[in-house]
mmCIF file with all atom_site columns, C-alpha atoms in Angstrom:
data_model
loop_
_atom_site.group_PDB
_atom_site.id
_atom_site.type_symbol
_atom_site.label_atom_id
_atom_site.label_alt_id
_atom_site.label_comp_id
_atom_site.label_asym_id
_atom_site.label_entity_id
_atom_site.label_seq_id
_atom_site.pdbx_PDB_ins_code
_atom_site.Cartn_x
_atom_site.Cartn_y
_atom_site.Cartn_z
_atom_site.occupancy
_atom_site.B_iso_or_equiv
_atom_site.pdbx_formal_charge
_atom_site.auth_seq_id
_atom_site.auth_comp_id
_atom_site.auth_asym_id
_atom_site.auth_atom_id
_atom_site.pdbx_PDB_model_num
ATOM 1   C CA . GLY L 1 1   ? -0.021  0.151  -0.716  1.00 0.00 ? 1   GLY L CA 1
ATOM 2   C CA . ALA L 1 2   ? 1.100   3.793  -0.147  1.00 0.00 ? 2   ALA L CA 1
ATOM 3   C CA . VAL L 1 3   ? 3.149   4.922  2.581   1.00 0.00 ? 3   VAL L CA 1
ATOM 4   C CA . VAL L 1 4   ? 3.260   8.481  3.926   1.00 0.00 ? 4   VAL L CA 1
ATOM 5   C CA . SER L 1 5   ? 6.138   9.638  5.780   1.00 0.00 ? 5   SER L CA 1
ATOM 6   C CA . GLN L 1 6   ? 6.993   11.788 8.769   1.00 0.00 ? 6   GLN L CA 1
ATOM 7   C CA . HIS L 1 7   ? 10.352  13.152 10.088  1.00 0.00 ? 7   HIS L CA 1
ATOM 8   C CA . PRO L 1 8   ? 10.787  13.730 13.197  1.00 0.00 ? 8   PRO L CA 1
ATOM 9   C CA . SER L 1 9   ? 8.146   12.282 14.628  1.00 0.00 ? 9   SER L CA 1
ATOM 10  C CA . ARG L 1 10  ? 8.679   14.146 18.342  1.00 0.00 ? 10  ARG L CA 1
ATOM 11  C CA . VAL L 1 11  ? 10.380  17.253 18.733  1.00 0.00 ? 11  VAL L CA 1
ATOM 12  C CA . ILE L 1 12  ? 11.266  19.566 21.109  1.00 0.00 ? 12  ILE L CA 1
ATOM 13  C CA . CYS L 1 13  ? 12.650  22.050 21.358  1.00 0.00 ? 13  CYS L CA 1
ATOM 14  C CA . LYS L 1 14  ? 13.146  25.784 22.517  1.00 0.00 ? 14  LYS L CA 1
ATOM 15  C CA . SER L 1 15  ? 11.245  29.222 22.191  1.00 0.00 ? 15  SER L CA 1
ATOM 16  C CA . GLY L 1 16  ? 12.454  31.255 19.169  1.00 0.00 ? 16  GLY L CA 1
ATOM 17  C CA . THR L 1 17  ? 14.403  28.234 17.339  1.00 0.00 ? 17  THR L CA 1
ATOM 18  C CA . SER L 1 18  ? 12.761  27.085 13.664  1.00 0.00 ? 18  SER L CA 1
ATOM 19  C CA . VAL L 1 19  ? 11.987  23.459 13.259  1.00 0.00 ? 19  VAL L CA 1
ATOM 20  C CA . LYS L 1 20  ? 11.865  21.515 9.771   1.00 0.00 ? 20  LYS L CA 1
ATOM 21  C CA . ILE L 1 21  ? 9.557   18.751 8.967   1.00 0.00 ? 21  ILE L CA 1
ATOM 22  C CA . GLU L 1 22  ? 9.821   16.247 6.429   1.00 0.00 ? 22  GLU L CA 1
ATOM 23  C CA . CYS L 1 23  ? 6.583   14.839 4.412   1.00 0.00 ? 23  CYS L CA 1
ATOM 24  C CA . ARG L 1 24  ? 7.568   12.126 1.886   1.00 0.00 ? 24  ARG L CA 1
ATOM 25  C CA . SER L 1 25  ? 5.810   10.165 -0.037  1.00 0.00 ? 25  SER L CA 1
ATOM 26  C CA . LEU L 1 26  ? 7.534   6.503  -0.372  1.00 0.00 ? 26  LEU L CA 1
ATOM 27  C CA . ASP L 1 27  ? 5.912   5.203  -3.197  1.00 0.00 ? 27  ASP L CA 1
ATOM 28  C CA . PHE L 1 28  ? 4.373   7.380  -5.101  1.00 0.00 ? 28  PHE L CA 1
ATOM 29  C CA . GLN L 1 29  ? 4.156   10.875 -6.361  1.00 0.00 ? 29  GLN L CA 1
ATOM 30  C CA . ALA L 1 30  ? 2.232   13.546 -4.788  1.00 0.00 ? 30  ALA L CA 1
ATOM 31  C CA . THR L 1 31  ? 2.159   17.419 -6.629  1.00 0.00 ? 31  THR L CA 1
ATOM 32  C CA . THR L 1 32  ? -0.562  18.602 -3.939  1.00 0.00 ? 32  THR L CA 1
ATOM 33  C CA . MET L 1 33  ? 0.366   17.546 0.178   1.00 0.00 ? 33  MET L CA 1
ATOM 34  C CA . PHE L 1 34  ? -2.031  18.932 2.623   1.00 0.00 ? 34  PHE L CA 1
ATOM 35  C CA . TRP L 1 35  ? -0.398  19.691 6.209   1.00 0.00 ? 35  TRP L CA 1
ATOM 36  C CA . TYR L 1 36  ? -2.203  20.016 9.375   1.00 0.00 ? 36  TYR L CA 1
ATOM 37  C CA . ARG L 1 37  ? -2.674  21.142 13.597  1.00 0.00 ? 37  ARG L CA 1
ATOM 38  C CA . GLN L 1 38  ? -4.092  19.514 15.158  1.00 0.00 ? 38  GLN L CA 1
ATOM 39  C CA . PHE L 1 39  ? -4.749  20.893 19.297  1.00 0.00 ? 39  PHE L CA 1
ATOM 40  C CA . PRO L 1 40  ? -5.120  17.882 22.196  1.00 0.00 ? 40  PRO L CA 1
ATOM 41  C CA . LYS L 1 41  ? -8.583  16.567 21.833  1.00 0.00 ? 41  LYS L CA 1
ATOM 42  C CA . GLN L 1 42  ? -9.766  18.718 18.842  1.00 0.00 ? 42  GLN L CA 1
ATOM 43  C CA . SER L 1 43  ? -10.298 17.592 15.127  1.00 0.00 ? 43  SER L CA 1
ATOM 44  C CA . LEU L 1 44  ? -7.647  17.592 12.459  1.00 0.00 ? 44  LEU L CA 1
ATOM 45  C CA . MET L 1 45  ? -7.483  21.946 11.041  1.00 0.00 ? 45  MET L CA 1
ATOM 46  C CA . LEU L 1 46  ? -6.095  22.367 7.688   1.00 0.00 ? 46  LEU L CA 1
ATOM 47  C CA . MET L 1 47  ? -3.170  24.772 8.116   1.00 0.00 ? 47  MET L CA 1
ATOM 48  C CA . ALA L 1 48  ? -2.070  24.014 4.051   1.00 0.00 ? 48  ALA L CA 1
ATOM 49  C CA . THR L 1 49  ? -2.400  22.933 0.574   1.00 0.00 ? 49  THR L CA 1
ATOM 50  C CA . SER L 1 50  ? 1.485   22.244 -0.644  1.00 0.00 ? 50  SER L CA 1
ATOM 51  C CA . ASN L 1 51  ? 1.935   22.203 -4.364  1.00 0.00 ? 51  ASN L CA 1
ATOM 52  C CA . GLU L 1 52  ? 5.191   21.068 -6.138  1.00 0.00 ? 52  GLU L CA 1
ATOM 53  C CA . GLY L 1 53  ? 6.488   23.836 -8.124  1.00 0.00 ? 53  GLY L CA 1
ATOM 54  C CA . SER L 1 54  ? 4.098   26.192 -6.434  1.00 0.00 ? 54  SER L CA 1
ATOM 55  C CA . LYS L 1 55  ? 3.961   28.825 -3.786  1.00 0.00 ? 55  LYS L CA 1
ATOM 56  C CA . ALA L 1 56  ? 1.501   26.798 -1.113  1.00 0.00 ? 56  ALA L CA 1
ATOM 57  C CA . THR L 1 57  ? -1.851  28.120 -0.378  1.00 0.00 ? 57  THR L CA 1
ATOM 58  C CA . TYR L 1 58  ? -2.763  28.529 3.028   1.00 0.00 ? 58  TYR L CA 1
ATOM 59  C CA . GLU L 1 59  ? -5.814  28.551 5.117   1.00 0.00 ? 59  GLU L CA 1
ATOM 60  C CA . GLN L 1 60  ? -7.496  31.729 6.798   1.00 0.00 ? 60  GLN L CA 1
ATOM 61  C CA . GLY L 1 61  ? -5.700  32.860 10.225  1.00 0.00 ? 61  GLY L CA 1
ATOM 62  C CA . VAL L 1 62  ? -2.694  31.177 9.225   1.00 0.00 ? 62  VAL L CA 1
ATOM 63  C CA . GLU L 1 63  ? 1.162   32.856 9.413   1.00 0.00 ? 63  GLU L CA 1
ATOM 64  C CA . LYS L 1 64  ? 2.813   31.792 6.006   1.00 0.00 ? 64  LYS L CA 1
ATOM 65  C CA . ASP L 1 65  ? 5.712   33.976 7.275   1.00 0.00 ? 65  ASP L CA 1
ATOM 66  C CA . LYS L 1 66  ? 5.642   31.443 11.087  1.00 0.00 ? 66  LYS L CA 1
ATOM 67  C CA . PHE L 1 67  ? 4.712   28.275 9.030   1.00 0.00 ? 67  PHE L CA 1
ATOM 68  C CA . LEU L 1 68  ? 6.778   28.242 5.612   1.00 0.00 ? 68  LEU L CA 1
ATOM 69  C CA . ILE L 1 69  ? 6.143   25.544 3.301   1.00 0.00 ? 69  ILE L CA 1
ATOM 70  C CA . ASN L 1 70  ? 8.380   23.822 0.502   1.00 0.00 ? 70  ASN L CA 1
ATOM 71  C CA . HIS L 1 71  ? 7.243   21.201 -1.936  1.00 0.00 ? 71  HIS L CA 1
ATOM 72  C CA . ALA L 1 72  ? 10.736  20.792 -3.687  1.00 0.00 ? 72  ALA L CA 1
ATOM 73  C CA . SER L 1 73  ? 10.030  17.420 -5.526  1.00 0.00 ? 73  SER L CA 1
ATOM 74  C CA . LEU L 1 74  ? 6.853   15.287 -5.913  1.00 0.00 ? 74  LEU L CA 1
ATOM 75  C CA . THR L 1 75  ? 7.873   12.761 -2.813  1.00 0.00 ? 75  THR L CA 1
ATOM 76  C CA . LEU L 1 76  ? 8.126   15.651 -0.660  1.00 0.00 ? 76  LEU L CA 1
ATOM 77  C CA . SER L 1 77  ? 6.748   18.293 1.229   1.00 0.00 ? 77  SER L CA 1
ATOM 78  C CA . THR L 1 78  ? 8.532   20.209 4.477   1.00 0.00 ? 78  THR L CA 1
ATOM 79  C CA . LEU L 1 79  ? 6.628   22.414 7.153   1.00 0.00 ? 79  LEU L CA 1
ATOM 80  C CA . THR L 1 80  ? 9.799   24.863 8.924   1.00 0.00 ? 80  THR L CA 1
ATOM 81  C CA . VAL L 1 81  ? 7.598   26.897 12.193  1.00 0.00 ? 81  VAL L CA 1
ATOM 82  C CA . THR L 1 82  ? 9.895   29.762 12.213  1.00 0.00 ? 82  THR L CA 1
ATOM 83  C CA . SER L 1 83  ? 10.477  31.570 15.907  1.00 0.00 ? 83  SER L CA 1
ATOM 84  C CA . ALA L 1 84  ? 8.564   28.222 17.562  1.00 0.00 ? 84  ALA L CA 1
ATOM 85  C CA . HIS L 1 85  ? 6.744   29.423 20.861  1.00 0.00 ? 85  HIS L CA 1
ATOM 86  C CA . PRO L 1 86  ? 4.455   27.373 23.458  1.00 0.00 ? 86  PRO L CA 1
ATOM 87  C CA . GLU L 1 87  ? 1.759   27.777 21.424  1.00 0.00 ? 87  GLU L CA 1
ATOM 88  C CA . ASP L 1 88  ? 2.420   26.575 18.236  1.00 0.00 ? 88  ASP L CA 1
ATOM 89  C CA . SER L 1 89  ? 3.054   23.200 20.531  1.00 0.00 ? 89  SER L CA 1
ATOM 90  C CA . SER L 1 90  ? 1.029   21.049 19.090  1.00 0.00 ? 90  SER L CA 1
ATOM 91  C CA . PHE L 1 91  ? 0.466   17.426 16.502  1.00 0.00 ? 91  PHE L CA 1
ATOM 92  C CA . TYR L 1 92  ? 1.417   18.237 12.751  1.00 0.00 ? 92  TYR L CA 1
ATOM 93  C CA . ILE L 1 93  ? 0.002   15.751 10.409  1.00 0.00 ? 93  ILE L CA 1
ATOM 94  C CA . CYS L 1 94  ? 0.489   15.637 6.529   1.00 0.00 ? 94  CYS L CA 1
ATOM 95  C CA . SER L 1 95  ? -1.142  13.747 3.906   1.00 0.00 ? 95  SER L CA 1
ATOM 96  C CA . ALA L 1 96  ? -0.244  13.257 0.403   1.00 0.00 ? 96  ALA L CA 1
ATOM 97  C CA . ASP L 1 97  ? -2.759  13.141 -3.051  1.00 0.00 ? 97  ASP L CA 1
ATOM 98  C CA . ARG L 1 98  ? -1.919  10.382 -4.927  1.00 0.00 ? 98  ARG L CA 1
ATOM 99  C CA . ASP L 1 99  ? -1.276  11.877 -8.962  1.00 0.00 ? 99  ASP L CA 1
ATOM 100 C CA . VAL L 1 100 ? -2.844  8.725  -10.114 1.00 0.00 ? 100 VAL L CA 1
ATOM 101 C CA . ASP L 1 101 ? -5.894  8.728  -8.453  1.00 0.00 ? 101 ASP L CA 1
ATOM 102 C CA . ASN L 1 102 ? -6.364  11.520 -6.169  1.00 0.00 ? 102 ASN L CA 1
ATOM 103 C CA . GLU L 1 103 ? -6.595  9.025  -2.959  1.00 0.00 ? 103 GLU L CA 1
ATOM 104 C CA . GLN L 1 104 ? -4.856  10.506 -0.129  1.00 0.00 ? 104 GLN L CA 1
ATOM 105 C CA . PHE L 1 105 ? -2.868  9.408  2.450   1.00 0.00 ? 105 PHE L CA 1
ATOM 106 C CA . PHE L 1 106 ? -1.800  10.424 5.957   1.00 0.00 ? 106 PHE L CA 1
ATOM 107 C CA . GLY L 1 107 ? 1.683   10.657 7.689   1.00 0.00 ? 107 GLY L CA 1
ATOM 108 C CA . PRO L 1 108 ? 2.048   9.389  11.085  1.00 0.00 ? 108 PRO L CA 1
ATOM 109 C CA . GLY L 1 109 ? 2.178   12.406 12.570  1.00 0.00 ? 109 GLY L CA 1
ATOM 110 C CA . THR L 1 110 ? 5.189   15.062 14.010  1.00 0.00 ? 110 THR L CA 1
ATOM 111 C CA . ARG L 1 111 ? 4.640   15.836 17.995  1.00 0.00 ? 111 ARG L CA 1
ATOM 112 C CA . LEU L 1 112 ? 6.208   19.660 18.837  1.00 0.00 ? 112 LEU L CA 1
ATOM 113 C CA . THR L 1 113 ? 7.222   20.717 21.562  1.00 0.00 ? 113 THR L CA 1
ATOM 114 C CA . VAL L 1 114 ? 8.094   24.135 22.554  1.00 0.00 ? 114 VAL L CA 1
ATOM 115 C CA . LEU L 1 115 ? 9.529   24.924 25.792  1.00 0.00 ? 115 LEU L CA 1
ATOM 116 C CA . ALA I 2 1   ? -18.627 25.750 1.853   1.00 0.00 ? 1   ALA I CA 1
ATOM 117 C CA . GLN I 2 2   ? -18.426 22.125 2.800   1.00 0.00 ? 2   GLN I CA 1
ATOM 118 C CA . LYS I 2 3   ? -19.197 21.480 6.419   1.00 0.00 ? 3   LYS I CA 1
ATOM 119 C CA . ILE I 2 4   ? -19.017 17.850 8.757   1.00 0.00 ? 4   ILE I CA 1
ATOM 120 C CA . THR I 2 5   ? -20.857 17.971 11.789  1.00 0.00 ? 5   THR I CA 1
ATOM 121 C CA . GLN I 2 6   ? -20.391 15.073 14.747  1.00 0.00 ? 6   GLN I CA 1
ATOM 122 C CA . THR I 2 7   ? -22.882 15.294 18.011  1.00 0.00 ? 7   THR I CA 1
ATOM 123 C CA . GLN I 2 8   ? -21.445 12.620 19.803  1.00 0.00 ? 8   GLN I CA 1
ATOM 124 C CA . PRO I 2 9   ? -18.674 14.103 21.877  1.00 0.00 ? 9   PRO I CA 1
ATOM 125 C CA . GLY I 2 10  ? -17.966 10.846 23.468  1.00 0.00 ? 10  GLY I CA 1
ATOM 126 C CA . MET I 2 11  ? -19.913 7.490  23.148  1.00 0.00 ? 11  MET I CA 1
ATOM 127 C CA . PHE I 2 12  ? -19.557 3.863  25.809  1.00 0.00 ? 12  PHE I CA 1
ATOM 128 C CA . VAL I 2 13  ? -20.151 1.113  24.614  1.00 0.00 ? 13  VAL I CA 1
ATOM 129 C CA . GLN I 2 14  ? -20.251 -2.487 25.848  1.00 0.00 ? 14  GLN I CA 1
ATOM 130 C CA . GLU I 2 15  ? -17.980 -5.233 24.158  1.00 0.00 ? 15  GLU I CA 1
ATOM 131 C CA . LYS I 2 16  ? -19.452 -7.184 21.248  1.00 0.00 ? 16  LYS I CA 1
ATOM 132 C CA . GLU I 2 17  ? -21.987 -4.502 21.095  1.00 0.00 ? 17  GLU I CA 1
ATOM 133 C CA . ALA I 2 18  ? -22.997 -2.664 18.126  1.00 0.00 ? 18  ALA I CA 1
ATOM 134 C CA . VAL I 2 19  ? -22.476 1.254  17.871  1.00 0.00 ? 19  VAL I CA 1
ATOM 135 C CA . THR I 2 20  ? -23.315 3.630  15.516  1.00 0.00 ? 20  THR I CA 1
ATOM 136 C CA . LEU I 2 21  ? -21.309 7.107  15.341  1.00 0.00 ? 21  LEU I CA 1
ATOM 137 C CA . ASP I 2 22  ? -23.112 9.654  13.502  1.00 0.00 ? 22  ASP I CA 1
ATOM 138 C CA . CYS I 2 23  ? -22.383 11.887 10.995  1.00 0.00 ? 23  CYS I CA 1
ATOM 139 C CA . THR I 2 24  ? -24.006 14.843 9.269   1.00 0.00 ? 24  THR I CA 1
ATOM 140 C CA . TYR I 2 25  ? -22.449 17.101 6.564   1.00 0.00 ? 25  TYR I CA 1
ATOM 141 C CA . ASP I 2 26  ? -23.264 19.773 4.875   1.00 0.00 ? 26  ASP I CA 1
ATOM 142 C CA . THR I 2 27  ? -22.420 20.840 0.852   1.00 0.00 ? 27  THR I CA 1
ATOM 143 C CA . SER I 2 28  ? -24.029 22.715 -2.079  1.00 0.00 ? 28  SER I CA 1
ATOM 144 C CA . ASP I 2 29  ? -21.706 20.009 -4.481  1.00 0.00 ? 29  ASP I CA 1
ATOM 145 C CA . PRO I 2 30  ? -23.190 17.485 -6.557  1.00 0.00 ? 30  PRO I CA 1
ATOM 146 C CA . SER I 2 31  ? -19.570 14.960 -6.724  1.00 0.00 ? 31  SER I CA 1
ATOM 147 C CA . TYR I 2 32  ? -18.591 14.204 -2.976  1.00 0.00 ? 32  TYR I CA 1
ATOM 148 C CA . GLY I 2 33  ? -17.161 11.952 -1.268  1.00 0.00 ? 33  GLY I CA 1
ATOM 149 C CA . LEU I 2 34  ? -17.336 10.336 2.373   1.00 0.00 ? 34  LEU I CA 1
ATOM 150 C CA . PHE I 2 35  ? -14.468 9.468  4.738   1.00 0.00 ? 35  PHE I CA 1
ATOM 151 C CA . TRP I 2 36  ? -14.189 7.371  8.500   1.00 0.00 ? 36  TRP I CA 1
ATOM 152 C CA . TYR I 2 37  ? -11.261 7.579  10.028  1.00 0.00 ? 37  TYR I CA 1
ATOM 153 C CA . LYS I 2 38  ? -10.129 6.131  13.444  1.00 0.00 ? 38  LYS I CA 1
ATOM 154 C CA . GLN I 2 39  ? -7.740  7.788  15.055  1.00 0.00 ? 39  GLN I CA 1
ATOM 155 C CA . PRO I 2 40  ? -5.756  5.873  18.240  1.00 0.00 ? 40  PRO I CA 1
ATOM 156 C CA . SER I 2 41  ? -3.705  7.798  21.347  1.00 0.00 ? 41  SER I CA 1
ATOM 157 C CA . SER I 2 42  ? -0.046  7.464  18.950  1.00 0.00 ? 42  SER I CA 1
ATOM 158 C CA . GLY I 2 43  ? -1.504  9.532  16.384  1.00 0.00 ? 43  GLY I CA 1
ATOM 159 C CA . GLU I 2 44  ? -2.022  7.853  13.292  1.00 0.00 ? 44  GLU I CA 1
ATOM 160 C CA . MET I 2 45  ? -5.422  8.347  10.844  1.00 0.00 ? 45  MET I CA 1
ATOM 161 C CA . ILE I 2 46  ? -6.421  5.334  9.995   1.00 0.00 ? 46  ILE I CA 1
ATOM 162 C CA . PHE I 2 47  ? -8.717  4.708  7.049   1.00 0.00 ? 47  PHE I CA 1
ATOM 163 C CA . LEU I 2 48  ? -11.855 2.755  7.655   1.00 0.00 ? 48  LEU I CA 1
ATOM 164 C CA . ILE I 2 49  ? -14.620 3.601  5.060   1.00 0.00 ? 49  ILE I CA 1
ATOM 165 C CA . TYR I 2 50  ? -15.487 5.647  2.241   1.00 0.00 ? 50  TYR I CA 1
ATOM 166 C CA . GLN I 2 51  ? -18.595 6.631  0.297   1.00 0.00 ? 51  GLN I CA 1
ATOM 167 C CA . GLY I 2 52  ? -18.698 8.062  -2.472  1.00 0.00 ? 52  GLY I CA 1
ATOM 168 C CA . SER I 2 53  ? -22.589 10.111 -3.070  1.00 0.00 ? 53  SER I CA 1
ATOM 169 C CA . TYR I 2 54  ? -23.580 8.415  -6.890  1.00 0.00 ? 54  TYR I CA 1
ATOM 170 C CA . ASP I 2 55  ? -22.783 5.890  -4.918  1.00 0.00 ? 55  ASP I CA 1
ATOM 171 C CA . GLN I 2 56  ? -25.897 3.179  -4.697  1.00 0.00 ? 56  GLN I CA 1
ATOM 172 C CA . GLN I 2 57  ? -24.545 0.690  -2.230  1.00 0.00 ? 57  GLN I CA 1
ATOM 173 C CA . ASN I 2 58  ? -23.805 1.693  1.413   1.00 0.00 ? 58  ASN I CA 1
ATOM 174 C CA . ALA I 2 59  ? -20.628 0.565  1.967   1.00 0.00 ? 59  ALA I CA 1
ATOM 175 C CA . THR I 2 60  ? -19.153 -1.999 3.900   1.00 0.00 ? 60  THR I CA 1
ATOM 176 C CA . GLU I 2 61  ? -15.741 -2.900 5.221   1.00 0.00 ? 61  GLU I CA 1
ATOM 177 C CA . GLY I 2 62  ? -15.484 -5.942 7.453   1.00 0.00 ? 62  GLY I CA 1
ATOM 178 C CA . ARG I 2 63  ? -17.405 -5.214 10.789  1.00 0.00 ? 63  ARG I CA 1
ATOM 179 C CA . TYR I 2 64  ? -17.527 -1.481 9.561   1.00 0.00 ? 64  TYR I CA 1
ATOM 180 C CA . SER I 2 65  ? -20.827 -0.287 7.253   1.00 0.00 ? 65  SER I CA 1
ATOM 181 C CA . LEU I 2 66  ? -21.480 3.005  6.326   1.00 0.00 ? 66  LEU I CA 1
ATOM 182 C CA . ASN I 2 67  ? -25.055 4.085  6.832   1.00 0.00 ? 67  ASN I CA 1
ATOM 183 C CA . PHE I 2 68  ? -25.447 7.056  3.752   1.00 0.00 ? 68  PHE I CA 1
ATOM 184 C CA . GLN I 2 69  ? -28.317 8.442  3.927   1.00 0.00 ? 69  GLN I CA 1
ATOM 185 C CA . LYS I 2 70  ? -28.404 11.071 1.228   1.00 0.00 ? 70  LYS I CA 1
ATOM 186 C CA . ALA I 2 71  ? -31.799 12.970 1.667   1.00 0.00 ? 71  ALA I CA 1
ATOM 187 C CA . ARG I 2 72  ? -30.945 13.618 4.983   1.00 0.00 ? 72  ARG I CA 1
ATOM 188 C CA . LYS I 2 73  ? -26.936 14.145 4.550   1.00 0.00 ? 73  LYS I CA 1
ATOM 189 C CA . SER I 2 74  ? -25.922 12.226 6.769   1.00 0.00 ? 74  SER I CA 1
ATOM 190 C CA . ALA I 2 75  ? -23.278 8.869  7.024   1.00 0.00 ? 75  ALA I CA 1
ATOM 191 C CA . ASN I 2 76  ? -23.091 7.551  10.194  1.00 0.00 ? 76  ASN I CA 1
ATOM 192 C CA . LEU I 2 77  ? -20.231 5.197  10.677  1.00 0.00 ? 77  LEU I CA 1
ATOM 193 C CA . VAL I 2 78  ? -21.700 1.475  12.000  1.00 0.00 ? 78  VAL I CA 1
ATOM 194 C CA . ILE I 2 79  ? -19.137 -0.993 14.299  1.00 0.00 ? 79  ILE I CA 1
ATOM 195 C CA . SER I 2 80  ? -20.628 -4.097 14.385  1.00 0.00 ? 80  SER I CA 1
ATOM 196 C CA . ALA I 2 81  ? -19.705 -6.443 17.340  1.00 0.00 ? 81  ALA I CA 1
ATOM 197 C CA . SER I 2 82  ? -16.943 -3.831 19.039  1.00 0.00 ? 82  SER I CA 1
ATOM 198 C CA . GLN I 2 83  ? -13.752 -4.951 20.869  1.00 0.00 ? 83  GLN I CA 1
ATOM 199 C CA . LEU I 2 84  ? -11.520 -3.572 22.887  1.00 0.00 ? 84  LEU I CA 1
ATOM 200 C CA . GLY I 2 85  ? -8.667  -2.370 20.051  1.00 0.00 ? 85  GLY I CA 1
ATOM 201 C CA . ASP I 2 86  ? -11.611 0.152  19.023  1.00 0.00 ? 86  ASP I CA 1
ATOM 202 C CA . SER I 2 87  ? -11.035 2.501  21.443  1.00 0.00 ? 87  SER I CA 1
ATOM 203 C CA . ALA I 2 88  ? -10.463 5.856  19.924  1.00 0.00 ? 88  ALA I CA 1
ATOM 204 C CA . MET I 2 89  ? -11.168 8.914  18.374  1.00 0.00 ? 89  MET I CA 1
ATOM 205 C CA . TYR I 2 90  ? -13.518 9.031  14.957  1.00 0.00 ? 90  TYR I CA 1
ATOM 206 C CA . PHE I 2 91  ? -13.470 11.391 12.504  1.00 0.00 ? 91  PHE I CA 1
ATOM 207 C CA . CYS I 2 92  ? -16.091 11.721 9.803   1.00 0.00 ? 92  CYS I CA 1
ATOM 208 C CA . ALA I 2 93  ? -14.625 13.654 6.436   1.00 0.00 ? 93  ALA I CA 1
ATOM 209 C CA . MET I 2 94  ? -15.811 14.927 3.483   1.00 0.00 ? 94  MET I CA 1
ATOM 210 C CA . ARG I 2 95  ? -14.337 16.366 0.038   1.00 0.00 ? 95  ARG I CA 1
ATOM 211 C CA . ASP I 2 96  ? -14.869 17.572 -3.116  1.00 0.00 ? 96  ASP I CA 1
ATOM 212 C CA . LEU I 2 97  ? -14.696 15.154 -6.139  1.00 0.00 ? 97  LEU I CA 1
ATOM 213 C CA . ILE I 2 98  ? -14.065 17.755 -8.865  1.00 0.00 ? 98  ILE I CA 1
ATOM 214 C CA . GLN I 2 99  ? -10.995 17.193 -10.986 1.00 0.00 ? 99  GLN I CA 1
ATOM 215 C CA . GLY I 2 100 ? -7.394  17.345 -9.088  1.00 0.00 ? 100 GLY I CA 1
ATOM 216 C CA . ALA I 2 101 ? -6.350  17.221 -5.518  1.00 0.00 ? 101 ALA I CA 1
ATOM 217 C CA . GLN I 2 102 ? -9.513  18.821 -3.443  1.00 0.00 ? 102 GLN I CA 1
ATOM 218 C CA . LYS I 2 103 ? -8.538  18.934 0.786   1.00 0.00 ? 103 LYS I CA 1
ATOM 219 C CA . LEU I 2 104 ? -10.391 17.100 3.345   1.00 0.00 ? 104 LEU I CA 1
ATOM 220 C CA . VAL I 2 105 ? -13.013 18.889 5.772   1.00 0.00 ? 105 VAL I CA 1
ATOM 221 C CA . PHE I 2 106 ? -12.831 16.841 9.065   1.00 0.00 ? 106 PHE I CA 1
ATOM 222 C CA . GLY I 2 107 ? -15.943 16.907 11.802  1.00 0.00 ? 107 GLY I CA 1
ATOM 223 C CA . GLN I 2 108 ? -15.754 17.622 14.984  1.00 0.00 ? 108 GLN I CA 1
ATOM 224 C CA . GLY I 2 109 ? -14.417 13.936 16.191  1.00 0.00 ? 109 GLY I CA 1
ATOM 225 C CA . THR I 2 110 ? -16.809 11.485 18.367  1.00 0.00 ? 110 THR I CA 1
ATOM 226 C CA . ARG I 2 111 ? -13.876 9.165  21.134  1.00 0.00 ? 111 ARG I CA 1
ATOM 227 C CA . LEU I 2 112 ? -15.522 5.913  21.566  1.00 0.00 ? 112 LEU I CA 1
ATOM 228 C CA . THR I 2 113 ? -14.780 4.158  24.238  1.00 0.00 ? 113 THR I CA 1
ATOM 229 C CA . ILE I 2 114 ? -15.558 0.085  24.278  1.00 0.00 ? 114 ILE I CA 1
ATOM 230 C CA . ASN I 2 115 ? -15.532 -1.381 28.381  1.00 0.00 ? 115 ASN I CA 1
ATOM 231 C CA . PRO I 2 116 ? -15.178 -5.035 28.987  1.00 0.00 ? 116 PRO I CA 1
#
C-alpha cells in the first residue's frame, strides 16, 4: 500500500528556534500535499495546501511567514515552524494526494513541543 | 462551504455490542466523497471506509459499514461486534470529487470507549 512518512516523529525545542518537519510519499508521486494541525482533544485543522513547484495555499488565519512550506519534489514537502513559541506546540500531520487517482494518504504525524 | 458535524463528543459501549457514530454534512457540490478515520492514542489516522455521493449501495468494510442517507445528508458509521481495540477517536470527513486534489474537511470527532 501507499506509505507516507514524516520526520521527525517527535521534537522538543526551545522557544525562538525553527523546526523543520518533512513529509515524504515513499512509493508514489504527490503533486499536492496537505498540512494539518491538531491540538489536544480537537479535530484536524487544515493549515495549508502544498503544491510542487508553486507557492503553498494557506488557510485563513494561518501565518505564511510563520509556517513556511516548501514542496521541492513530487515526493517531499517540508513545513518549517519559524521562531517557534509554546503556543505552536501541537500535533502536525501531513497527507499526500496520489497523482494517479487523487487518493489521500496520511503521515504518522509529528508531535512538536516548544519549551 | 462544506461542513461536517459530529454531535457525539463521547460514546461508551459494551464489548461485542454494535455502535453507531453519527455524522451529518452540508455541501452544495453534487459530487463528493465521505470518509471515516480512526485515530488511536498514537495519533496516526487510519482510513476505515469511503462512500461516494453517487454510490448506490452503502459501503461496507469488514465490521464497518456506512449508513448513507443522501437526502438527509447523513453518513453514520456502524461498527458491529465492537472490540476493546476499537477504543479511539473517530473522525468523519468529506471532500469534493471535482478534478484534481481536494482538501478533506473534518468533523469534530467522537471518542469511542469500549468497556469490557
